[in-house]
Amino acid sequence: MRVVLLGTAAGGGFPQWNCACALCAAARDGKLPSRTQECVALTGNGRDWWLLNASPDIRVQLTATAALWPGPGPRDTPVRGVLLTDAEADHVTGLTVLRGAPGLKVYAAPPVRTVLAPARGALDRYAPWEWADSLADGGFVLAGGLVVTAHPVGAKVPAYVPEALAEADGRWVTAYRVEDLATGGVLLYAPCVGSWSEALDDLCAEADCVLLDGTFYTAGEMGTKVRSGPRQARMGHLPVSGARGSLAALARHPHTRRIYTHLNNTNPLVDPSSRARAQVAAEGVEVLPDGIEFAL
């Protein structure tokens, strides 16, 4: 299984267009590397590629990754479809960029498919797609020899969702376990995690690599850097640091490759020279730049 980190930033990217915090200013000055919004591509055979989420930056990300370029025909593409972890704007907006490509398959949990119904209808007018339930019993197999199961890991509802729809089904956020049938390698992809659970811990224990939500380093960092602290608690992301943070939980899995993604522009992990970055590295957990590829 080949995995490409197309983007590693949270919504808005890094630097964020409307933020003048110290980290964003440093990125604009060229002192810190920029990051596009979180998205992953993977394949089991080098021919059939699948996107994990579809960021608003997907056109730039596809153009920057040679393995995802179109061809050999004028409209052929190696992209076969998208697996959505949730219905957040920074994970679904890229679907509009992919419009017109016939035969794509999109997997999503039932509440995500429901709230995207208007968008699904519009996209299907350009070219018909297949929309599948990611939580169907038994999981599903992707072209290229990858077996996938989806696991609910949160109930955080996007701000644009009407209250009546929000209450109908709590499975708004999922993680994906992807296994390569040829090698046995297992990837766990969980870019949005509101709290640590026993089920998530078990998934980490059996994975060879975990791509995990690293949105915030501390529980109150937005309040100190952009003066909007109360909003952070409602965003549904478990912080990295602290006794109950994700870094402490990941310490129980030293034999698993552990990588943080979905980094907010306020997160000191975007600065390679920060104390936070050194602490994470000391625990054996990685923070990687956009465009990195690795194999399982």
Coordinates of C-alpha atoms in Angstrom, one line a residue:
M1 CA 0.0 0.0 0.0
R2 CA 1.3 3.4 -1.0
V3 CA 0.1 6.4 1.0
V4 CA 0.6 10.1 0.0
L5 CA -0.1 12.9 2.4
L6 CA -1.6 15.4 -0.1
G7 CA -2.3 17.9 2.6
T8 CA -1.8 18.1 6.4
A9 CA -3.5 21.3 7.6
A10 CA -6.8 21.8 9.2
G11 CA -9.6 23.9 7.6
G12 CA -8.3 27.1 6.1
G13 CA -4.8 25.7 5.5
F14 CA -1.6 27.2 6.8
P15 CA -1.2 30.1 6.7
Q16 CA -4.9 30.7 7.0
W17 CA -6.1 33.4 4.7
N18 CA -7.7 35.6 7.3
C19 CA -5.3 35.0 10.3
A20 CA -2.4 37.2 11.3
C21 CA -1.2 35.1 14.2
A22 CA 2.6 34.8 14.7
L23 CA 2.7 31.3 13.0
C24 CA 0.7 32.4 10.0
A25 CA 2.9 35.6 9.6
A26 CA 6.0 33.4 9.8
A27 CA 4.6 31.2 7.0
R28 CA 3.9 34.2 4.8
D29 CA 7.4 35.4 5.3
G30 CA 8.7 32.0 4.2
K31 CA 10.1 31.1 7.6
L32 CA 7.7 28.1 8.0
P33 CA 6.5 25.7 5.4
S34 CA 3.0 26.2 4.1
R35 CA 0.4 23.4 4.3
T36 CA -2.7 22.7 2.2
Q37 CA -5.9 21.3 3.8
E38 CA -5.9 17.7 5.0
C39 CA -6.3 15.0 2.4
V40 CA -4.7 11.6 1.7
A41 CA -4.3 9.4 -1.4
L42 CA -3.6 5.7 -1.3
T43 CA -3.3 2.7 -3.6
G44 CA -2.8 -1.0 -3.4
N45 CA -1.5 -1.6 -6.9
G46 CA -0.1 1.8 -8.2
R47 CA -3.0 2.1 -10.7
D48 CA -6.2 2.5 -8.7
W49 CA -6.0 5.5 -6.3
W50 CA -8.4 6.5 -3.6
L51 CA -8.8 9.8 -1.8
L52 CA -9.4 10.0 1.9
N53 CA -11.5 13.1 2.1
A54 CA -11.6 15.8 -0.7
S55 CA -10.2 19.0 0.4
P56 CA -10.8 22.5 -1.1
D57 CA -7.2 22.3 -2.3
I58 CA -7.6 19.1 -4.2
R59 CA -6.8 20.5 -7.6
V60 CA -3.4 21.8 -6.4
Q61 CA -2.8 18.5 -4.5
L62 CA -3.6 16.3 -7.5
T63 CA -1.4 18.5 -9.8
A64 CA 1.5 18.3 -7.4
T65 CA 1.4 14.4 -7.3
A66 CA 2.6 12.8 -10.5
A67 CA 1.0 9.4 -9.7
L68 CA -2.4 11.1 -9.8
W69 CA -2.0 12.9 -13.1
P70 CA -4.5 12.0 -15.9
G71 CA -3.8 9.7 -18.8
P72 CA -3.1 7.8 -21.0
G73 CA -6.4 9.0 -22.6
P74 CA -7.3 12.7 -22.5
R75 CA -9.9 12.2 -19.8
D76 CA -8.5 9.1 -18.0
T77 CA -7.8 9.4 -14.3
P78 CA -6.3 7.0 -11.8
V79 CA -8.6 8.4 -9.1
R80 CA -11.4 5.9 -8.5
G81 CA -13.2 7.6 -5.6
V82 CA -13.3 9.2 -2.2
L83 CA -13.8 7.9 1.3
L84 CA -15.3 10.7 3.5
T85 CA -14.7 10.7 7.3
D86 CA -17.3 13.4 7.9
A87 CA -19.3 16.2 6.3
E88 CA -17.1 19.1 7.3
A89 CA -16.6 21.7 4.6
D90 CA -12.9 21.2 4.5
H91 CA -13.3 17.5 3.8
V92 CA -16.1 17.5 1.2
T93 CA -15.8 20.8 -0.8
G94 CA -13.2 19.2 -3.1
L95 CA -15.9 16.9 -4.5
T96 CA -17.0 19.9 -6.6
V97 CA -13.6 20.0 -8.2
L98 CA -13.9 16.3 -9.2
R99 CA -17.3 16.8 -10.8
G100 CA -17.6 15.5 -14.3
A101 CA -15.4 12.5 -13.8
P102 CA -17.6 9.5 -14.6
G103 CA -17.8 6.4 -12.4
L104 CA -16.3 7.7 -9.2
K105 CA -17.4 6.0 -6.0
V106 CA -17.9 8.0 -2.8
Y107 CA -18.1 6.2 0.6
A108 CA -19.7 8.0 3.6
A109 CA -21.6 7.3 6.8
P110 CA -25.4 7.5 6.6
P111 CA -25.8 11.0 8.2
V112 CA -23.1 12.4 5.9
R113 CA -24.8 11.0 2.8
T114 CA -28.1 12.5 4.0
V115 CA -26.8 16.0 4.6
L116 CA -25.0 15.9 1.3
A117 CA -28.1 14.9 -0.7
P118 CA -28.5 18.3 -2.4
A119 CA -24.8 18.3 -3.4
R120 CA -25.0 14.7 -4.5
G121 CA -27.9 15.5 -6.8
A122 CA -26.0 18.4 -8.3
L123 CA -22.7 16.5 -8.8
D124 CA -24.6 13.6 -10.5
R125 CA -25.9 16.0 -13.1
Y126 CA -22.3 16.4 -14.3
A127 CA -21.5 12.7 -14.3
P128 CA -23.2 9.9 -12.4
W129 CA -21.3 8.7 -9.3
E130 CA -22.0 5.8 -6.9
W131 CA -22.6 6.8 -3.3
A132 CA -22.1 3.9 -0.8
D133 CA -22.6 3.4 2.9
S134 CA -19.2 3.3 4.5
L135 CA -20.6 1.7 7.6
A136 CA -22.2 -1.2 5.8
D137 CA -21.7 -4.5 7.7
G138 CA -18.5 -6.3 6.7
G139 CA -16.8 -3.3 5.3
F140 CA -15.9 -3.1 1.6
V141 CA -13.1 -3.8 -0.9
L142 CA -11.5 -1.2 -3.0
A143 CA -10.0 -1.7 -6.5
G144 CA -6.3 -2.4 -5.9
G145 CA -6.7 -5.0 -3.2
L146 CA -7.5 -2.9 -0.2
V147 CA -10.1 -3.9 2.4
V148 CA -11.7 -1.1 4.4
T149 CA -13.9 -0.9 7.5
A150 CA -15.3 2.3 8.9
H151 CA -15.6 3.0 12.6
P152 CA -17.6 5.7 14.3
V153 CA -15.3 7.9 16.5
G154 CA -17.4 11.0 17.1
A155 CA -20.7 12.8 16.9
K156 CA -19.5 16.3 16.0
V157 CA -22.0 17.9 13.6
P158 CA -20.9 20.5 11.0
A159 CA -22.2 24.0 11.8
Y160 CA -24.2 24.2 8.6
V161 CA -26.4 21.1 9.4
P162 CA -30.0 21.8 10.5
E163 CA -30.7 20.7 14.1
A164 CA -33.4 18.2 13.0
L165 CA -30.8 16.3 10.9
A166 CA -28.1 16.5 13.5
E167 CA -30.2 14.6 16.0
A168 CA -31.3 11.8 13.7
D169 CA -28.0 9.8 13.7
G170 CA -25.0 10.3 15.8
R171 CA -22.4 8.6 13.6
W172 CA -21.1 11.9 12.0
V173 CA -17.4 11.2 12.3
T174 CA -15.7 7.9 11.3
A175 CA -12.1 6.5 11.1
Y176 CA -11.0 4.1 8.4
R177 CA -9.0 0.9 8.8
V178 CA -7.4 0.0 5.5
E179 CA -5.7 -3.3 5.0
D180 CA -3.5 -4.3 2.1
L181 CA -4.5 -7.9 1.2
A182 CA -1.1 -8.5 -0.5
T183 CA 1.2 -7.3 2.4
G184 CA -1.1 -7.4 5.4
G185 CA -0.2 -3.8 6.1
V186 CA -2.8 -1.8 8.1
L187 CA -3.4 1.9 8.0
L188 CA -5.7 3.7 10.5
Y189 CA -6.9 7.1 9.3
A190 CA -8.6 9.2 11.9
P191 CA -8.1 13.0 11.2
C192 CA -11.0 14.0 13.4
V193 CA -11.2 12.5 17.0
G194 CA -13.2 14.2 19.7
S195 CA -12.3 11.8 22.5
W196 CA -10.2 8.7 23.0
S197 CA -12.1 5.5 23.3
E198 CA -11.3 1.8 24.0
A199 CA -12.3 1.0 20.4
L200 CA -9.9 3.6 19.0
D201 CA -7.2 2.2 21.3
D202 CA -7.8 -1.3 19.9
L203 CA -7.6 0.0 16.3
C204 CA -4.3 1.7 17.0
A205 CA -2.9 -1.5 18.6
E206 CA -3.4 -3.5 15.4
A207 CA -2.3 -0.9 12.9
D208 CA 1.1 -0.6 11.3
C209 CA 0.5 3.2 10.9
V210 CA -1.9 5.7 12.4
L211 CA -2.7 9.0 10.8
L212 CA -4.3 10.9 13.7
D213 CA -6.0 14.1 14.4
G214 CA -3.4 16.6 15.6
T215 CA -5.5 19.8 15.1
F216 CA -4.7 21.5 18.4
Y217 CA -1.7 21.0 20.6
T218 CA -3.4 22.4 23.8
A219 CA -7.0 22.6 24.8
G220 CA -7.1 26.4 24.8
E221 CA -4.5 27.5 22.2
M222 CA -7.0 29.4 20.0
G223 CA -7.9 31.6 23.0
T224 CA -4.3 32.6 23.5
K225 CA -3.5 33.1 19.8
V226 CA -6.6 34.4 18.1
R227 CA -8.9 35.3 21.0
S228 CA -11.7 32.8 20.2
G229 CA -11.1 30.2 22.8
P230 CA -14.7 29.1 23.7
R231 CA -15.2 28.0 20.1
Q232 CA -12.4 25.5 20.2
A233 CA -14.1 23.3 22.7
R234 CA -17.0 22.9 20.3
M235 CA -14.9 21.9 17.3
G236 CA -14.6 18.2 18.3
H237 CA -10.8 17.7 18.3
L238 CA -8.9 16.0 21.1
P239 CA -5.8 18.0 21.9
V240 CA -2.3 16.5 21.5
S241 CA -0.9 17.4 25.0
G242 CA -2.2 16.9 28.5
A243 CA -2.8 13.9 30.7
R244 CA -5.8 12.9 28.6
G245 CA -4.4 14.1 25.3
S246 CA -3.8 12.0 22.2
L247 CA 0.0 11.9 22.7
A248 CA -0.4 10.2 26.1
A249 CA -2.7 7.7 24.5
L250 CA -0.4 7.0 21.6
A251 CA 2.4 6.2 24.0
R252 CA 0.7 2.9 24.6
H253 CA 1.5 1.9 21.0
P254 CA 5.3 2.4 20.5
H255 CA 5.5 -0.3 17.8
T256 CA 3.0 1.5 15.6
R257 CA 4.1 4.3 13.2
R258 CA 2.2 7.4 14.5
I259 CA 1.8 10.5 12.4
Y260 CA -0.2 13.7 13.3
T261 CA -2.2 15.4 10.5
H262 CA -5.0 18.0 10.3
L263 CA -2.8 20.7 12.0
N264 CA -4.5 24.0 12.8
N265 CA -2.7 27.2 12.0
T266 CA -2.5 28.0 15.7
N267 CA -0.7 24.7 16.5
P268 CA 3.0 25.0 17.4
L269 CA 3.6 21.6 15.7
V270 CA 3.7 23.5 12.4
D271 CA 7.0 25.0 13.5
P272 CA 9.8 22.4 13.3
S273 CA 11.9 24.3 15.9
S274 CA 9.1 24.5 18.5
R275 CA 9.3 22.9 21.9
A276 CA 6.0 21.1 21.1
R277 CA 7.5 19.5 18.0
A278 CA 10.5 18.4 20.1
Q279 CA 8.2 16.8 22.7
V280 CA 6.2 14.9 20.1
A281 CA 9.4 13.7 18.4
A282 CA 10.8 12.5 21.7
E283 CA 7.7 10.3 22.0
G284 CA 8.4 8.8 18.6
V285 CA 5.4 10.5 16.9
E286 CA 5.9 12.2 13.5
V287 CA 4.8 15.5 11.9
L288 CA 5.4 15.3 8.2
P289 CA 5.1 17.9 5.4
D290 CA 2.7 17.8 2.5
G291 CA 3.6 15.5 -0.4
I292 CA 5.3 12.8 1.6
E293 CA 4.8 9.2 0.4
F294 CA 5.4 6.0 2.3
A295 CA 4.5 2.3 2.0
L296 CA 2.9 -0.3 4.2

